[in-house]
Each structure stands twice: as C-alpha cells, then as structure tokens.
Coordinates of C-alpha atoms and ligand atoms in Angstrom, one line a residue:
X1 CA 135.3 99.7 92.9
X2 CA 135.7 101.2 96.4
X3 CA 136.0 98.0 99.3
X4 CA 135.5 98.5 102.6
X5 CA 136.8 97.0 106.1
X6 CA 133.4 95.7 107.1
X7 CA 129.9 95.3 106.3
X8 CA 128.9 97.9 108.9
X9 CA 131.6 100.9 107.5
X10 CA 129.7 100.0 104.0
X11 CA 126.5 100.6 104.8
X12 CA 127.2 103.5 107.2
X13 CA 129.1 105.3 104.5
X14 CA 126.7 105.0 101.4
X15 CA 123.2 104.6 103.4
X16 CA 120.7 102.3 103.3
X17 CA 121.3 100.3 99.9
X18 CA 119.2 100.6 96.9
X19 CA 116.6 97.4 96.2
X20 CA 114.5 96.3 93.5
X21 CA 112.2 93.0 93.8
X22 CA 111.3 90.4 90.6
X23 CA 107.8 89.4 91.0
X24 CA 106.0 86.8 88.4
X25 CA 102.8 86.3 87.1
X26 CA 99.8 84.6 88.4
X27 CA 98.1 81.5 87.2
X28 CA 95.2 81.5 89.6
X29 CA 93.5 83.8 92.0
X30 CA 94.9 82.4 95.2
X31 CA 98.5 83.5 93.2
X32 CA 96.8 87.0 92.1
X33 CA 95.9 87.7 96.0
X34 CA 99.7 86.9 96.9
X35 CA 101.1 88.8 94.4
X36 CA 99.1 91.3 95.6
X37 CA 100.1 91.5 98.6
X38 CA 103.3 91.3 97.8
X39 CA 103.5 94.4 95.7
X40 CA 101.5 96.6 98.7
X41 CA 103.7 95.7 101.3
X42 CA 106.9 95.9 99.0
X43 CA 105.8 99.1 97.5
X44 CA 107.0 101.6 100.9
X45 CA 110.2 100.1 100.9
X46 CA 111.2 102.4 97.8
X47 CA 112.2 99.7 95.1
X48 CA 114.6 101.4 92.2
X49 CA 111.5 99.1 90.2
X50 CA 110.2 95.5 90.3
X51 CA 110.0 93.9 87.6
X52 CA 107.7 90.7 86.3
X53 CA 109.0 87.8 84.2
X54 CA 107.6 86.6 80.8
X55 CA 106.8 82.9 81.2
X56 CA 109.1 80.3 79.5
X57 CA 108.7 80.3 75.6
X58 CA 106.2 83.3 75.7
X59 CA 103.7 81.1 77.6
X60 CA 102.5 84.6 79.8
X61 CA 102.5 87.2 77.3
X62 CA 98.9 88.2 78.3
X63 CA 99.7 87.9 81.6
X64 CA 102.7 89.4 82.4
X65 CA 101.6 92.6 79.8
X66 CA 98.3 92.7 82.6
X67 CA 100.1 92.6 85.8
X68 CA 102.6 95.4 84.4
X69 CA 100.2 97.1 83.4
X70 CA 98.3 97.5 86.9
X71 CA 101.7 97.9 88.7
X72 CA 102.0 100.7 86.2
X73 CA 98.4 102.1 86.7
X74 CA 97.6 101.2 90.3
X75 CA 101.2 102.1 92.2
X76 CA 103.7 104.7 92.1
X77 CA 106.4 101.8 91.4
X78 CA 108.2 101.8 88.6
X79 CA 107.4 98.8 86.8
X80 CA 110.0 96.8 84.3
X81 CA 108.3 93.6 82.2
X82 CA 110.9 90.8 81.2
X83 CA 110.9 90.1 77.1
X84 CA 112.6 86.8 75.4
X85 CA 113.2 86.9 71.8
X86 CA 111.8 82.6 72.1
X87 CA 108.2 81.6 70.0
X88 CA 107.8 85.2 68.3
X89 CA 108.7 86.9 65.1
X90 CA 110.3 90.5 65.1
X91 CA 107.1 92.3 64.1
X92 CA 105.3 90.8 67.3
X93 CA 108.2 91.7 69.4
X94 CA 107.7 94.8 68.1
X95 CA 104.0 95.3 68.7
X96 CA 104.8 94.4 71.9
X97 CA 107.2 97.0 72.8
X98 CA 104.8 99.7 71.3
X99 CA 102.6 98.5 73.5
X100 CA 104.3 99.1 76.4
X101 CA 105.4 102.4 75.6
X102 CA 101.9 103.2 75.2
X103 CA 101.0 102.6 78.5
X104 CA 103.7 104.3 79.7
X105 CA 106.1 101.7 80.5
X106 CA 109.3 102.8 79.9
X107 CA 111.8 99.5 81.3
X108 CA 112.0 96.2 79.7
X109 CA 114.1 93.7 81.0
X110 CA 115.6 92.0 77.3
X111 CA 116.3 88.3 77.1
X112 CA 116.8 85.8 74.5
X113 CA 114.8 83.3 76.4
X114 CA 115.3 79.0 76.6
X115 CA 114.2 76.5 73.8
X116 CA 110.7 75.9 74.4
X117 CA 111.8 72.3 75.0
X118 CA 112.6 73.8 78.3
X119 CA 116.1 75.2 79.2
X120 CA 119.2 72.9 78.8
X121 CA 117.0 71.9 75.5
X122 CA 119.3 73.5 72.2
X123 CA 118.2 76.8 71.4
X124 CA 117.2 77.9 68.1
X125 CA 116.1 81.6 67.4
X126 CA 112.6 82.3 65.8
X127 CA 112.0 82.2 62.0
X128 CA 112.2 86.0 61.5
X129 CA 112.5 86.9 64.8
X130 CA 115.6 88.6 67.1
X131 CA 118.5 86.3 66.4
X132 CA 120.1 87.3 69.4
X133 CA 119.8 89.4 72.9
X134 CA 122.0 92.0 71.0
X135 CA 119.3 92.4 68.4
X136 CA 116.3 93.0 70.5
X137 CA 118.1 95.1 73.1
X138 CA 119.0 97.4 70.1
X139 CA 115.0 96.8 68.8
X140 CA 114.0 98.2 72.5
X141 CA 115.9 101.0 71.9
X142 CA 115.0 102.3 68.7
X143 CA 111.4 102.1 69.3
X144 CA 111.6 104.1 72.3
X145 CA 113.0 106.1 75.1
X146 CA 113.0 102.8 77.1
X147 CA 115.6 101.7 80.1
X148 CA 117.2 98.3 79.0
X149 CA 118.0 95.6 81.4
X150 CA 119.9 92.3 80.6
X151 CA 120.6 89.1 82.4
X152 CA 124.5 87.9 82.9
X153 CA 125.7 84.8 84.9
X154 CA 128.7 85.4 87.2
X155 CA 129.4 81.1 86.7
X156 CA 128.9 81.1 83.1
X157 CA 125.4 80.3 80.8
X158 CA 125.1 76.4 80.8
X159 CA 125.3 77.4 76.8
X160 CA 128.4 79.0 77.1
X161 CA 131.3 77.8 76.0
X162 CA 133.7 79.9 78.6
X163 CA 133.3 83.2 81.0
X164 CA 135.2 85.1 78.6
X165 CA 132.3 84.4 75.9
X166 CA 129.6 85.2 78.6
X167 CA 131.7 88.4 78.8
X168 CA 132.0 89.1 75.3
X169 CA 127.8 88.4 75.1
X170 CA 127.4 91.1 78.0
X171 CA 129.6 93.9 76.4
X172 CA 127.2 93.3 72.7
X173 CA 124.3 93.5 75.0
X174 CA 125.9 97.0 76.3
X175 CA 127.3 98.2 73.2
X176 CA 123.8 97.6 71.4
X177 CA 122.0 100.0 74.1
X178 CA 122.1 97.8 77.9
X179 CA 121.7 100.2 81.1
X180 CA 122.2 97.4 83.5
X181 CA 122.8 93.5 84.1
X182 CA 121.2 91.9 87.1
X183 CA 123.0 88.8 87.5
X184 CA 121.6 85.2 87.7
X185 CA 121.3 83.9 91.4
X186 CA 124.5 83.0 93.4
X187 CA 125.9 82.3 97.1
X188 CA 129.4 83.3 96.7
X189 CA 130.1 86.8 96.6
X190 CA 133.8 85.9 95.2
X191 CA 132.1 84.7 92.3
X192 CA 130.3 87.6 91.8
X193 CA 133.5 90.0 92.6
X194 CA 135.2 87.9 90.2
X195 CA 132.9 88.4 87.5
X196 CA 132.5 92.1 88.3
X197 CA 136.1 92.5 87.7
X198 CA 136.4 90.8 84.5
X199 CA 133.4 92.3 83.0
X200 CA 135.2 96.5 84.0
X201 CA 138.5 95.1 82.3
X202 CA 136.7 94.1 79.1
X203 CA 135.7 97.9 79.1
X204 CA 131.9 97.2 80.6
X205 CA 130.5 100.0 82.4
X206 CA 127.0 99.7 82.8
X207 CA 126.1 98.7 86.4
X208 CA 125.9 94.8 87.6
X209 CA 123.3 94.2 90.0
X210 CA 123.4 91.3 92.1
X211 CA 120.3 89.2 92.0
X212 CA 120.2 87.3 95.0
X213 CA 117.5 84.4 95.1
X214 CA 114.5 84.2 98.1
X215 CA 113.6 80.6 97.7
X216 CA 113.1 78.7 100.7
X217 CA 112.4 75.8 99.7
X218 CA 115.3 73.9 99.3
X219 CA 114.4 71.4 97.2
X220 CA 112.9 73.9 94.4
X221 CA 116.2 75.7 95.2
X222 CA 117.9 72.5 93.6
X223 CA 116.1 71.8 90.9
X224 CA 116.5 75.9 90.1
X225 CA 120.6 75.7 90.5
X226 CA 120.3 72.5 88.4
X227 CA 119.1 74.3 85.5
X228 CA 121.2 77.5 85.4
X229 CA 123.9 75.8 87.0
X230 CA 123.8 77.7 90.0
X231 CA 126.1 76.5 92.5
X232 CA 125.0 75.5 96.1
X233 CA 127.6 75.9 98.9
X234 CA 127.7 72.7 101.2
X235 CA 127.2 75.5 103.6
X236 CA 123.6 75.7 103.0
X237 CA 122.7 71.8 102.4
X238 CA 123.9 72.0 106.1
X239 CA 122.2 74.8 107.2
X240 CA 118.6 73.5 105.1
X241 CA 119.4 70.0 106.4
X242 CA 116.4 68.4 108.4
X243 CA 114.3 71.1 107.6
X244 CA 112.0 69.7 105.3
X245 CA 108.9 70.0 107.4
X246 CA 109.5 73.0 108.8
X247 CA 108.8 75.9 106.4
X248 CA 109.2 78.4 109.2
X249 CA 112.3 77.6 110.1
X250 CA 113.5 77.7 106.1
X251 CA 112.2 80.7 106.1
X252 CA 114.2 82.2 108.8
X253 CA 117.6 80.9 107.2
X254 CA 116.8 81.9 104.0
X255 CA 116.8 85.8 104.9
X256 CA 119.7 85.3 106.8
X257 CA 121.5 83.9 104.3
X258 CA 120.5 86.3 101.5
X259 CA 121.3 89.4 103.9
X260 CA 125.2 87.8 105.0
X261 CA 125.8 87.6 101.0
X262 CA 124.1 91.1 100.8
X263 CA 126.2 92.5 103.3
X264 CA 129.4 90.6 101.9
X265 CA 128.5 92.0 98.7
X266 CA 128.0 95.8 100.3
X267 CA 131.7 95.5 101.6
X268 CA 133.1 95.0 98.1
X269 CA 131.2 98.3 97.3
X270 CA 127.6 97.0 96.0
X271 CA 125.5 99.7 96.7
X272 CA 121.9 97.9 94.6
X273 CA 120.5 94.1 95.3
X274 CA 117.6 92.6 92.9
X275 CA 116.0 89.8 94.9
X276 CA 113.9 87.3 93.3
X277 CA 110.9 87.3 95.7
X278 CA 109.2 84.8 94.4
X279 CA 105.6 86.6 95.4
X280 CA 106.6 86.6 98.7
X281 CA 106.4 89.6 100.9
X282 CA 107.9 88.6 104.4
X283 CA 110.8 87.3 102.8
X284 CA 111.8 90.3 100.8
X285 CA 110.7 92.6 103.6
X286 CA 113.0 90.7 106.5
X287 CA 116.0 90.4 104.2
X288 CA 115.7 94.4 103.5
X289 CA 115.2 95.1 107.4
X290 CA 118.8 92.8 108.2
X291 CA 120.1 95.0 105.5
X292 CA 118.7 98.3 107.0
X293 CA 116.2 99.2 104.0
X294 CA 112.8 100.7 106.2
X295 CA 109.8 101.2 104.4
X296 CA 108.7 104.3 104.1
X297 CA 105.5 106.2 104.2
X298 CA 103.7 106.4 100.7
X299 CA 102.5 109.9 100.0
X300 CA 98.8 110.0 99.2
Ligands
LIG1 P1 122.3 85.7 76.4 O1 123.2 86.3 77.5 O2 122.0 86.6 75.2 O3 122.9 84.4 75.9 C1 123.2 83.4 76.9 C2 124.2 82.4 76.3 O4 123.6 81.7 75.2 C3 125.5 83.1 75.7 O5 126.6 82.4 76.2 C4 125.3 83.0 74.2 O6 126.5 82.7 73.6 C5 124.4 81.8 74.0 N1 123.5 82.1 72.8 C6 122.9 83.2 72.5 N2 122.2 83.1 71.4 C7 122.4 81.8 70.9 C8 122.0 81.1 69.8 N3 121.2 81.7 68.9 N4 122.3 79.8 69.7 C9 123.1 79.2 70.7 N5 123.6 79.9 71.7 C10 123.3 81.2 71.9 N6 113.8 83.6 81.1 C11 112.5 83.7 80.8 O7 112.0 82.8 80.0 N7 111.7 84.7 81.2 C12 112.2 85.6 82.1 O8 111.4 86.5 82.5 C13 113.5 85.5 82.5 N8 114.0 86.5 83.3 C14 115.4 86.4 83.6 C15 115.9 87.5 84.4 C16 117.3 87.5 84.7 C17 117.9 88.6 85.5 C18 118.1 86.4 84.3 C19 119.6 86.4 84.6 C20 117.6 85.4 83.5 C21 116.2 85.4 83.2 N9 115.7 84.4 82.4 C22 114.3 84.5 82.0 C23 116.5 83.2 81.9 C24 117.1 83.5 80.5 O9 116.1 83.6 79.6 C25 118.0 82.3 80.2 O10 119.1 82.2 81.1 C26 118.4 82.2 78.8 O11 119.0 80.9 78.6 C27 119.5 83.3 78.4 O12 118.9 84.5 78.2 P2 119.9 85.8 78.1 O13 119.2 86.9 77.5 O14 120.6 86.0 79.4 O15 121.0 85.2 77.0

C-alpha cells in the first residue's frame, strides 16, 4: 500500500477521497424527519452508498427493509441494508434477501449479530438458522448478484480469542463471497495500519474501509467503546473535557478529530472512509468539507 509524505501530497495525488455514510432507522417521526434530512443533504456529496443498520436481535426488520427501500426508490443513492444471522432461521434469512433483490437492492452488509441479551451477553446461533457470518455471506451470494459487505475490528471482537482469529474470521468471510470490510470505529490510525497489514499477509484482498465514528457526545461515545472495546485516546477525554454542556462546541471537535484520523489514514494510502453519522447531517458534511469532499449538483 502506497504511503505518502503528508496528508496534503495524498489527497492531491488521488483526489478527493471516496465516502460512504451508515444511517439507522427511525423509531419516531421527529427521528424520520432527521433521517431525512440527513439523507438529502448527504445525497450531493456522491457517497460510494449509505447503508442502514438492522436493530440489535432483529428488533428493526420492518424498519430498516422500509427506509432501504425509500433510499432505494426515492434517491439516486445506492442503498446497502445491514443483515445479522441473530433471532431468525435460514428460510427467513432467506425471504429476506429475496426481498431485497426484488426491490432492486443489490448490497447487503452480512453480520452475525450479538446475543439478544445484548452484546458482551454469550452468543448462540439460531436453531436452524446461519451458524456463522461465513454461512450467510455465502447464502447472500447464491441467492443473487448482490455486493457483500462485512464488519472486522482492527482491536480484536470482545469474543475473540486473539487478532490472528479475528483475521482468520475475516479471510472465511472473503473466501465465502466478501467484497469489502468496513471496520469497527477507532482513533488510532496505527491500529488500523496495523491490522491492514496483517490482514494483506494472511492473503486478504478485498478492500478494508475505515469506519470512523461521528458521535459527539462523549458520554454515548463511552458507553459505545465500552461495548466493542473501542479504545479512547486520553487525547480526546482531554479535548471533550468540560464540555458537557456545550453541544456546539462537541460538535466542532468531533469533525476535527474524525478529519485529522481521516487524513492520517489518507497518508498511509486510504483512499475510502465509512462514517457512522449517526442521522446527523452537519457532522458528516463538515468532516467531508476538512477532507476536501464537495457536494455536487444532483442531475434532475
Ligand atoms: P464475526 O466477524 O463473524 O464474528 C466476530 C467474532 O465472534 C469472531 O471472533 C468469531 O470468532 C466469534 N464468533 C462467531 N460466531 C460465533 C459463535 N457461533 N459462537 C461464539 N463466537 C462466535 N450489529 C447489529 O446488530 N446490527 C447492525 O446493523 C450492525 N452493523 C455493524 C456494522 C459494522 C461495520 C460493524 C463492524 C459491526 C456492526 N454490528 C451490527 C455489530 C456486530 O453485529 C457485532 O460486532 C457482532 O458481535 C459481530 O458481528 P460480525 O459479523 O462482525 O461477527
């Protein structure tokens, strides 16, 4: 992977990067309206594709299937929904998937999912459904002509015994049909290099997108890196410290801090960055403008 002197050289030599924004799905109007807004003001700033998550144990199944379907029908994005193999047997899984390729979505983001008990609870796969990511990756597949993504985590899977088992996880997920991994939030872009490099010598070659985390409010941002076992520089408990009341301000450091990893991560030759908006335009849409990513005008 081609590094570069600076931030600056990176960008200049391979353009503006390539985005894609993680949206998720509504509960209540109020969170329909935001989401809505988010997706029009994201939409002219050319996203690869957003993509929506599928709540915790299948809880959003109708949901997230409605908001992919309007992305689907009412933009020009193209629109990825998130799958776990938790709560559902292989024949729903199934029905599912048809269901998507029906509509004419063609990208599905392939997880195993956490315990219903919530994650950090032991998992256990479904009575007769996907035993494994593997599995329904290779289901996806088969049932279609259907762009596969996959999750990996650059500081291990709180299940996981070691990085080399998350690595040997990732490489089944590409050998059974994987086009891409977006990675699991992180601040260090070492750790991310680190993993990136590990992950080419065990003979992985689909891309590894860094998914870089929009969440400023700190204390959501801990209990989030407490579950996944995210770590949180002391760098940015300094830089969130006496904040609390002002959400502006959070605001402000958050997109600064996403677009000094983005541009870390550019110079080590990352030329795509997955943010997890969170519904939230103005965060996505100041970290793309520090990284140099305009919106363009939508053709009518
Ligand atoms: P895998 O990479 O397949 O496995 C993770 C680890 O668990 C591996 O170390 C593996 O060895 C171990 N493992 C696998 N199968 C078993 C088993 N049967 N028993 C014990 N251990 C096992 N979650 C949601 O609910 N909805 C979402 O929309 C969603 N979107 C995500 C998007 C991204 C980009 C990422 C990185 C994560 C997302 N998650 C989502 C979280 C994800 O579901 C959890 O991290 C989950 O614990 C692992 O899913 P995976 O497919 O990455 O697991």
């Amino acid at each position: 992977m081609k590094r570069y002197a600076s931030a600056t050289e990176a960008l200049k030599a391979n353009g503006s990067p390539s985005v894609s924004f993680e949206f998720f799905p509504p509960k209540s109007d109020a969170m329909e309206e935001r989401l809505w807004d988010a997706v029009t003001r994201l939409e002219p700033y050319g996203p690869a594709f957003v993509s929506v998550t599928y709540g915790a144990g299948g809880s959003t199944r109708e949901r997230t299937h409605r908001t992919v379907r309007r992305i689907a029908s009412e933009t020009r994005l193209n629109a990825a929904a998130h799958l776990t193999c938790v709560g559902a047997t292989k024949a729903e899984l199934d029905a599912v998937i048809d269901e998507y390729a029906a509509v004419g979505v063609k990208h599905i983001v392939a997880l195993r999912g956490d315990s219903p008990d919530g994650a950090g609870a032991p998992y256990a796969s479904h009575p007769g459904g996907y035993e494994s990511t593997p599995e329904l990756v290779a289901a996806i597949r088969r049932r279609g002509d259907f762009d596969v993504s996959v999750g990996c985590y650059p500081e291990c899977h709180p299940d996981s015994p070691d990085l080399g088992h998350d690595i040997d996880v990732l490489k089944a997920k590409a050998d059974a049909g994987a086009t891409r991994a977006i990675t699991q939030f992180f601040f260090d872009p070492d750790v991310f290099f680190r993993f990136r490099d590990r992950a080419v010598a065990a003979g992985i070659t689909i891309p590894i997108i860094p998914g870089l985390m929009l969440q400023s409010n700190f204390e959501g941002l801990k209990r989030m890196s407490g579950l996944c076992k995210a770590s949180i520089p002391a760098e940015l408990h300094d830089l969130y410290d006496g904040l609390e009341n002002d959400a502006e301000a959070r605001d402000l450091v958050t997109a600064n801090v996403a677009a000094k990893l983005a541009r870390k991560l550019a110079q080590g030759g990352v030329e795509h960055f997955h943010f997890y908006t969170l519904n939230r335009a103005g965060l996505a849409i100041s970290t793309c403008r520090l990284l140099g990513v305009k919106a363009a005008a939508i053709a009518a």
